[in-house]
Short mmCIF file of C-alpha atoms in Angstrom, two decimals:
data_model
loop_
_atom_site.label_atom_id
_atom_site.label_comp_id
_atom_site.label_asym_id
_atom_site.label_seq_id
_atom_site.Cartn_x
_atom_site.Cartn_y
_atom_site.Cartn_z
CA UNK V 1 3.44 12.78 -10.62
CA UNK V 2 4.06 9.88 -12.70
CA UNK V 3 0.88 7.79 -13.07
CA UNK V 4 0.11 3.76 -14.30
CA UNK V 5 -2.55 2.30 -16.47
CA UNK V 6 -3.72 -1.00 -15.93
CA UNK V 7 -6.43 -3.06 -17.08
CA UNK V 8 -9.32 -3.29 -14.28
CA UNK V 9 -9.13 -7.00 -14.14
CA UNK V 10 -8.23 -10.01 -15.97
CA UNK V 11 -8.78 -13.90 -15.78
CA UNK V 12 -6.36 -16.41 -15.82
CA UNK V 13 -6.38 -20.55 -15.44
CA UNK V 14 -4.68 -21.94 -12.24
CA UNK V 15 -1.09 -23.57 -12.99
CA UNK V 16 -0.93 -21.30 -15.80
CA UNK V 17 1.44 -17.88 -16.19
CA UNK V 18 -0.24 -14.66 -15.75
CA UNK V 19 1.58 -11.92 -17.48
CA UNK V 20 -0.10 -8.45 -15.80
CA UNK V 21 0.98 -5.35 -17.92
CA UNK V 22 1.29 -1.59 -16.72
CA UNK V 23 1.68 1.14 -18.66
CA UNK V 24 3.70 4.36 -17.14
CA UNK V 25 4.75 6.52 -20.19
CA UNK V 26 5.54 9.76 -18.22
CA UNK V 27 8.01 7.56 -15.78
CA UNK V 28 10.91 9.77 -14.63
CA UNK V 29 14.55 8.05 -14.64
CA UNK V 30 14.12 8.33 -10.14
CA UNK V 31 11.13 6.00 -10.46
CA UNK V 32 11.28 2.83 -9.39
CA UNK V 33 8.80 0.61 -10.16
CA UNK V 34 6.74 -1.22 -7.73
CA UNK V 35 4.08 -3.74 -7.70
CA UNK V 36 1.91 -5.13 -4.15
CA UNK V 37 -1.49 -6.87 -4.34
CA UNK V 38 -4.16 -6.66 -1.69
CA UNK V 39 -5.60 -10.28 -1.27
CA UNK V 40 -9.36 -9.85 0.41
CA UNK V 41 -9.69 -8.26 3.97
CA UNK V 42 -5.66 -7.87 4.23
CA UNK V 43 -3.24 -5.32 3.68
CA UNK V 44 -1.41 -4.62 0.63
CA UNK V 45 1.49 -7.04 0.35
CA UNK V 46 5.17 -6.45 -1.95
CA UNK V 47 5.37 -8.48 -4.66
CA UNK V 48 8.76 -7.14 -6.22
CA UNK V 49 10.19 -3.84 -7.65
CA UNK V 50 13.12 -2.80 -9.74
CA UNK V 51 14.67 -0.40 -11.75
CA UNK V 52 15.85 -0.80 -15.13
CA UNK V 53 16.37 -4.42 -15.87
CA UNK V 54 14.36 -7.78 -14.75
CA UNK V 55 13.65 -8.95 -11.62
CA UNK V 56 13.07 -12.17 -10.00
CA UNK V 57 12.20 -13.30 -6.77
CA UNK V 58 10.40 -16.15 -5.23
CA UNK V 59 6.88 -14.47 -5.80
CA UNK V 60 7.39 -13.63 -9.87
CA UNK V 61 9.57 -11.88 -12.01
CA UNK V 62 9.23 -7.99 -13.65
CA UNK V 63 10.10 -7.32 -16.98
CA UNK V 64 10.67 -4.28 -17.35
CA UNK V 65 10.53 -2.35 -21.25
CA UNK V 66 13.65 -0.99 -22.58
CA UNK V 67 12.59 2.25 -22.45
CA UNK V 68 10.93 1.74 -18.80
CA UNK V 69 7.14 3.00 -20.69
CA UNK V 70 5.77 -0.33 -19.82
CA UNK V 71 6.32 -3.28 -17.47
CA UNK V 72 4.83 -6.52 -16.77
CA UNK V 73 4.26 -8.55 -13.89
CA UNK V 74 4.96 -12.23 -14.36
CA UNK V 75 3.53 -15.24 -12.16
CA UNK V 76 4.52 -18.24 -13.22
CA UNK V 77 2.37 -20.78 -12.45
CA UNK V 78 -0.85 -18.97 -10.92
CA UNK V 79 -2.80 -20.73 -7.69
CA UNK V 80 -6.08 -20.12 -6.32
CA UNK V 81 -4.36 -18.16 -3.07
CA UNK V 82 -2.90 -15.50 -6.10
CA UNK V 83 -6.47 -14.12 -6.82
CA UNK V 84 -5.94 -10.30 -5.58
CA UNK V 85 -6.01 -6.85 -6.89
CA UNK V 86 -2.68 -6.03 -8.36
CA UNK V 87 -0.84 -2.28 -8.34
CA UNK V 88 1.45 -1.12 -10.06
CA UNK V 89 3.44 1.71 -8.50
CA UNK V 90 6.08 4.17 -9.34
CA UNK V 91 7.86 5.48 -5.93
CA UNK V 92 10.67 7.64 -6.45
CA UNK V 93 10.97 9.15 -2.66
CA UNK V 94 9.26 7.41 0.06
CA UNK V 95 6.31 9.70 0.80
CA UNK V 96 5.93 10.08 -3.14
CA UNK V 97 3.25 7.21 -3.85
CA UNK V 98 0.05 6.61 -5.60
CA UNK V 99 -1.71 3.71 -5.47
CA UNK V 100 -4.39 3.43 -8.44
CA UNK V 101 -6.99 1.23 -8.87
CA UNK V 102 -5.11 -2.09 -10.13
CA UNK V 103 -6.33 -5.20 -11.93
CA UNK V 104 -8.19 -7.67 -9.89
CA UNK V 105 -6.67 -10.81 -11.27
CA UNK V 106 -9.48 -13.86 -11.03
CA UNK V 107 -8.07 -17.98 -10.88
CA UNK V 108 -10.10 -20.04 -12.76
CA UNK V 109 -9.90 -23.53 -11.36
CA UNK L 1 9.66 -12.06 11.85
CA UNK L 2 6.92 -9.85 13.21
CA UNK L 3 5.66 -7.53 10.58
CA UNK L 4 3.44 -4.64 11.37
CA UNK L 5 0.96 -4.67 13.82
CA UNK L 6 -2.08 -2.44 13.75
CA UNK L 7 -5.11 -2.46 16.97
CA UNK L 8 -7.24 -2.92 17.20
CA UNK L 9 -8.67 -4.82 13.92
CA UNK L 10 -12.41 -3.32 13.95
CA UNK L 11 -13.89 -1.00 15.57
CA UNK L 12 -17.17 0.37 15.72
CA UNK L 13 -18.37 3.52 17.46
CA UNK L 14 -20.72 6.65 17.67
CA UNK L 15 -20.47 9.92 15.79
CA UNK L 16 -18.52 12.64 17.70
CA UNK L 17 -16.58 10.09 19.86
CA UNK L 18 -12.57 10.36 20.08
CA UNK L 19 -10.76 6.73 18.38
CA UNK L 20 -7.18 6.47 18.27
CA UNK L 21 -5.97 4.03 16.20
CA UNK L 22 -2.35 2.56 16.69
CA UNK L 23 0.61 0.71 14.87
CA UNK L 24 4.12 -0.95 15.68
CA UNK L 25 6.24 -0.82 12.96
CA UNK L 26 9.01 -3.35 12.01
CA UNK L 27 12.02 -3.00 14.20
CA UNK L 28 14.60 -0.53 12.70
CA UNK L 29 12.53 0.91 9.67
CA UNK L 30 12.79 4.29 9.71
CA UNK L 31 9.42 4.97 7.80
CA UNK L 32 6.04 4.82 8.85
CA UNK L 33 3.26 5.57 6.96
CA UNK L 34 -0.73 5.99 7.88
CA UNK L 35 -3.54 5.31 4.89
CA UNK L 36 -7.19 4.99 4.27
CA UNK L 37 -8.74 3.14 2.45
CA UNK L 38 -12.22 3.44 0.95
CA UNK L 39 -14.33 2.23 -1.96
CA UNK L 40 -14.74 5.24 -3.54
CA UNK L 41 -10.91 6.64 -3.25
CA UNK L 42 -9.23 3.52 -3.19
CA UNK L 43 -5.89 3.45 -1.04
CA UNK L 44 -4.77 7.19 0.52
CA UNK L 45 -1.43 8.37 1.92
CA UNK L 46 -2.35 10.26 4.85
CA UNK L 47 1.10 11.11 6.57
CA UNK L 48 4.39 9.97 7.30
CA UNK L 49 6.86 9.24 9.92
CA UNK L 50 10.96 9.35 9.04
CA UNK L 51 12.60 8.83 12.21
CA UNK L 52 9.58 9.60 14.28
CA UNK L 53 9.45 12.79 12.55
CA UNK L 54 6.30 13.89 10.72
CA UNK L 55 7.42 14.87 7.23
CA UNK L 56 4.21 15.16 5.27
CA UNK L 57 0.80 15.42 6.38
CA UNK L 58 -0.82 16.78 3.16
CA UNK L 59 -3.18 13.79 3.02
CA UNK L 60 -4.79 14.25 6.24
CA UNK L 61 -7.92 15.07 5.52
CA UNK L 62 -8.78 18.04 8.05
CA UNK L 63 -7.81 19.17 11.60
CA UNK L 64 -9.70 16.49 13.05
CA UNK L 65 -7.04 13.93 11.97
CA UNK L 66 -3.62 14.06 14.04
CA UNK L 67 -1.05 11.64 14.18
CA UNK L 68 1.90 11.14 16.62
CA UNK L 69 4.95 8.83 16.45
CA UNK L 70 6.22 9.42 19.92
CA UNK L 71 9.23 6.78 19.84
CA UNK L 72 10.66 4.13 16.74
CA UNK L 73 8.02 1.46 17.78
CA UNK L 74 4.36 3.35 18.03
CA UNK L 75 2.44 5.17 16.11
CA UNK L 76 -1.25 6.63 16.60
CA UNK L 77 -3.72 7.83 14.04
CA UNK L 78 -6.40 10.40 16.31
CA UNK L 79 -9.80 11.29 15.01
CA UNK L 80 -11.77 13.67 17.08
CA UNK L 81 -14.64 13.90 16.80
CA UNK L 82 -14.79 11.02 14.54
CA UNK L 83 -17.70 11.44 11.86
CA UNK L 84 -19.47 8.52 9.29
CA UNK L 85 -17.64 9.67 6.82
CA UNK L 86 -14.63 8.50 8.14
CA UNK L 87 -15.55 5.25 8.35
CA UNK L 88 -13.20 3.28 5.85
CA UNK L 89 -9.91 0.69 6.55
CA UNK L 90 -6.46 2.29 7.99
CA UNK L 91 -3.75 0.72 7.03
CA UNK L 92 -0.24 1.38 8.68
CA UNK L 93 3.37 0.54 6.44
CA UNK L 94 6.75 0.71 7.90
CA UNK L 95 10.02 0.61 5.37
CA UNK L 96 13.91 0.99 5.77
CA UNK L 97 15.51 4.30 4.13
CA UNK L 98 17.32 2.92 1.35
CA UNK L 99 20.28 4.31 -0.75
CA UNK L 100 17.87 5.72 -3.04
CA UNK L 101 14.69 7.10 -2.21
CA UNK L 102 12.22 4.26 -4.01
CA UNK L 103 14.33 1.57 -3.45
CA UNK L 104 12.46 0.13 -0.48
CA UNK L 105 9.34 -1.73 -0.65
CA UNK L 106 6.84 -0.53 2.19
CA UNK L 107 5.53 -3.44 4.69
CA UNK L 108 1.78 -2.75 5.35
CA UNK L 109 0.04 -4.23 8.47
CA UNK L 110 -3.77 -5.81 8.20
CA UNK L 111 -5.49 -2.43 8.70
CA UNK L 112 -8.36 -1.50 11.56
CA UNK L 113 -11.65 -1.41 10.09
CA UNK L 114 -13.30 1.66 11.22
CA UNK L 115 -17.16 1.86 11.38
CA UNK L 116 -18.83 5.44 12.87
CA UNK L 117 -22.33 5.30 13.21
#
């Protein structure tokens, strides 16, 4: 199965962009990559996913490498209420999916 | 819109005692998935539902885990006899079949804390 690398965590300033990278080199061309965060005592929660090229939606945007090796998760102005841990995902059938250990993203106020 | 809801939110019981564990998915998905969730090994697919139809249970852990989807809006996770080491969060997802099979993002409910003492 195809796994992601992401940092454990990174810090970031509120009202400022976070850009949170994955790595997946051994992505398959079925994967699609997905990304939820887990915010404390809640369930994981879709952010956004896509293929091949960007996505945006009202949460952030994914840019997505041309080669589909790497992605990155883009918020664009960060708040307090975005501190979470992050995954990265790639789901290719439903059932197929592997949540790692993500990147707990800290707001710094 | 109602997303999905899990009961009961915590629960707390004795080694060796039955607890069923239960989840509504999101009207008209056709997937429903069960996972655990622990410190140690992180987030867990245990089974899932497509059309009420168990197609995977490779991550149940042993026989003492069963789950049952008996109709398009329940689902129960069963752990007899229930043991400390199952004590963790269990966290239900529903999704709509898409086109393609990763092109739908999974809708995960709050979770019920389990504690076994």
């Amino acid at each position: 199965d195809a796994k992601t690398t992401q940092p454990n965590s990174m810090e970031s300033n509120e009202e400022e962009p976070v850009h949170l990278p994955c790595n997946h080199s051994t992505i398959s061309g079925t994967d699609y990559i997905h990304w939820y965060r887990q915010l404390p005592s809640q369930g994981p929660e879709y952010v956004i996913h896509g293929l091949t090229s960007n996505v945006n939606n009202r949460m952030a945007s994914l840019a997505i490498a041309e080669d589909r090796k790497s992605s990155t998760l883009i918020l664009h102005r960060a708040t307090l209420r975005d501190a979470a841990v992050y995954y990265c995902i790639l789901i290719s059938r439903p059932g197929k999916i592997i949540f790692g250990k993500g990147t707990r993203l800290h707001i710094l106020p | 819109d109602a997303g999905v809801i899990q009961s009961p939110r915590h629960e707390v019981t004795e080694m060796g005692q039955e607890v069923t564990l239960r989840c509504k998915p999101i009207s008209g998905h056709d997937y429903l998935f069960w996972y655990r969730q622990t410190m140690m090994r992180g987030l867990e697919l245990l089974i899932y539902f497509n059309n009420n139809v168990p197609i995977d249970d490779s991550g149940m852990p042993e026989d003492r885990f069963s789950a049952k989807m008996p109709n398009a809006s329940f689902s129960t996770l069963k752990i007899q006899p229930s043991e400390p080491r199952d004590s963790a969060v269990y966290f239900c997802a529903s999704s709509l079949k898409g086109a393609v099979g990763g092109n739908q993002p999974q809708h995960f409910g709050d979770g019920t804390r389990l504690s076994i003492l």
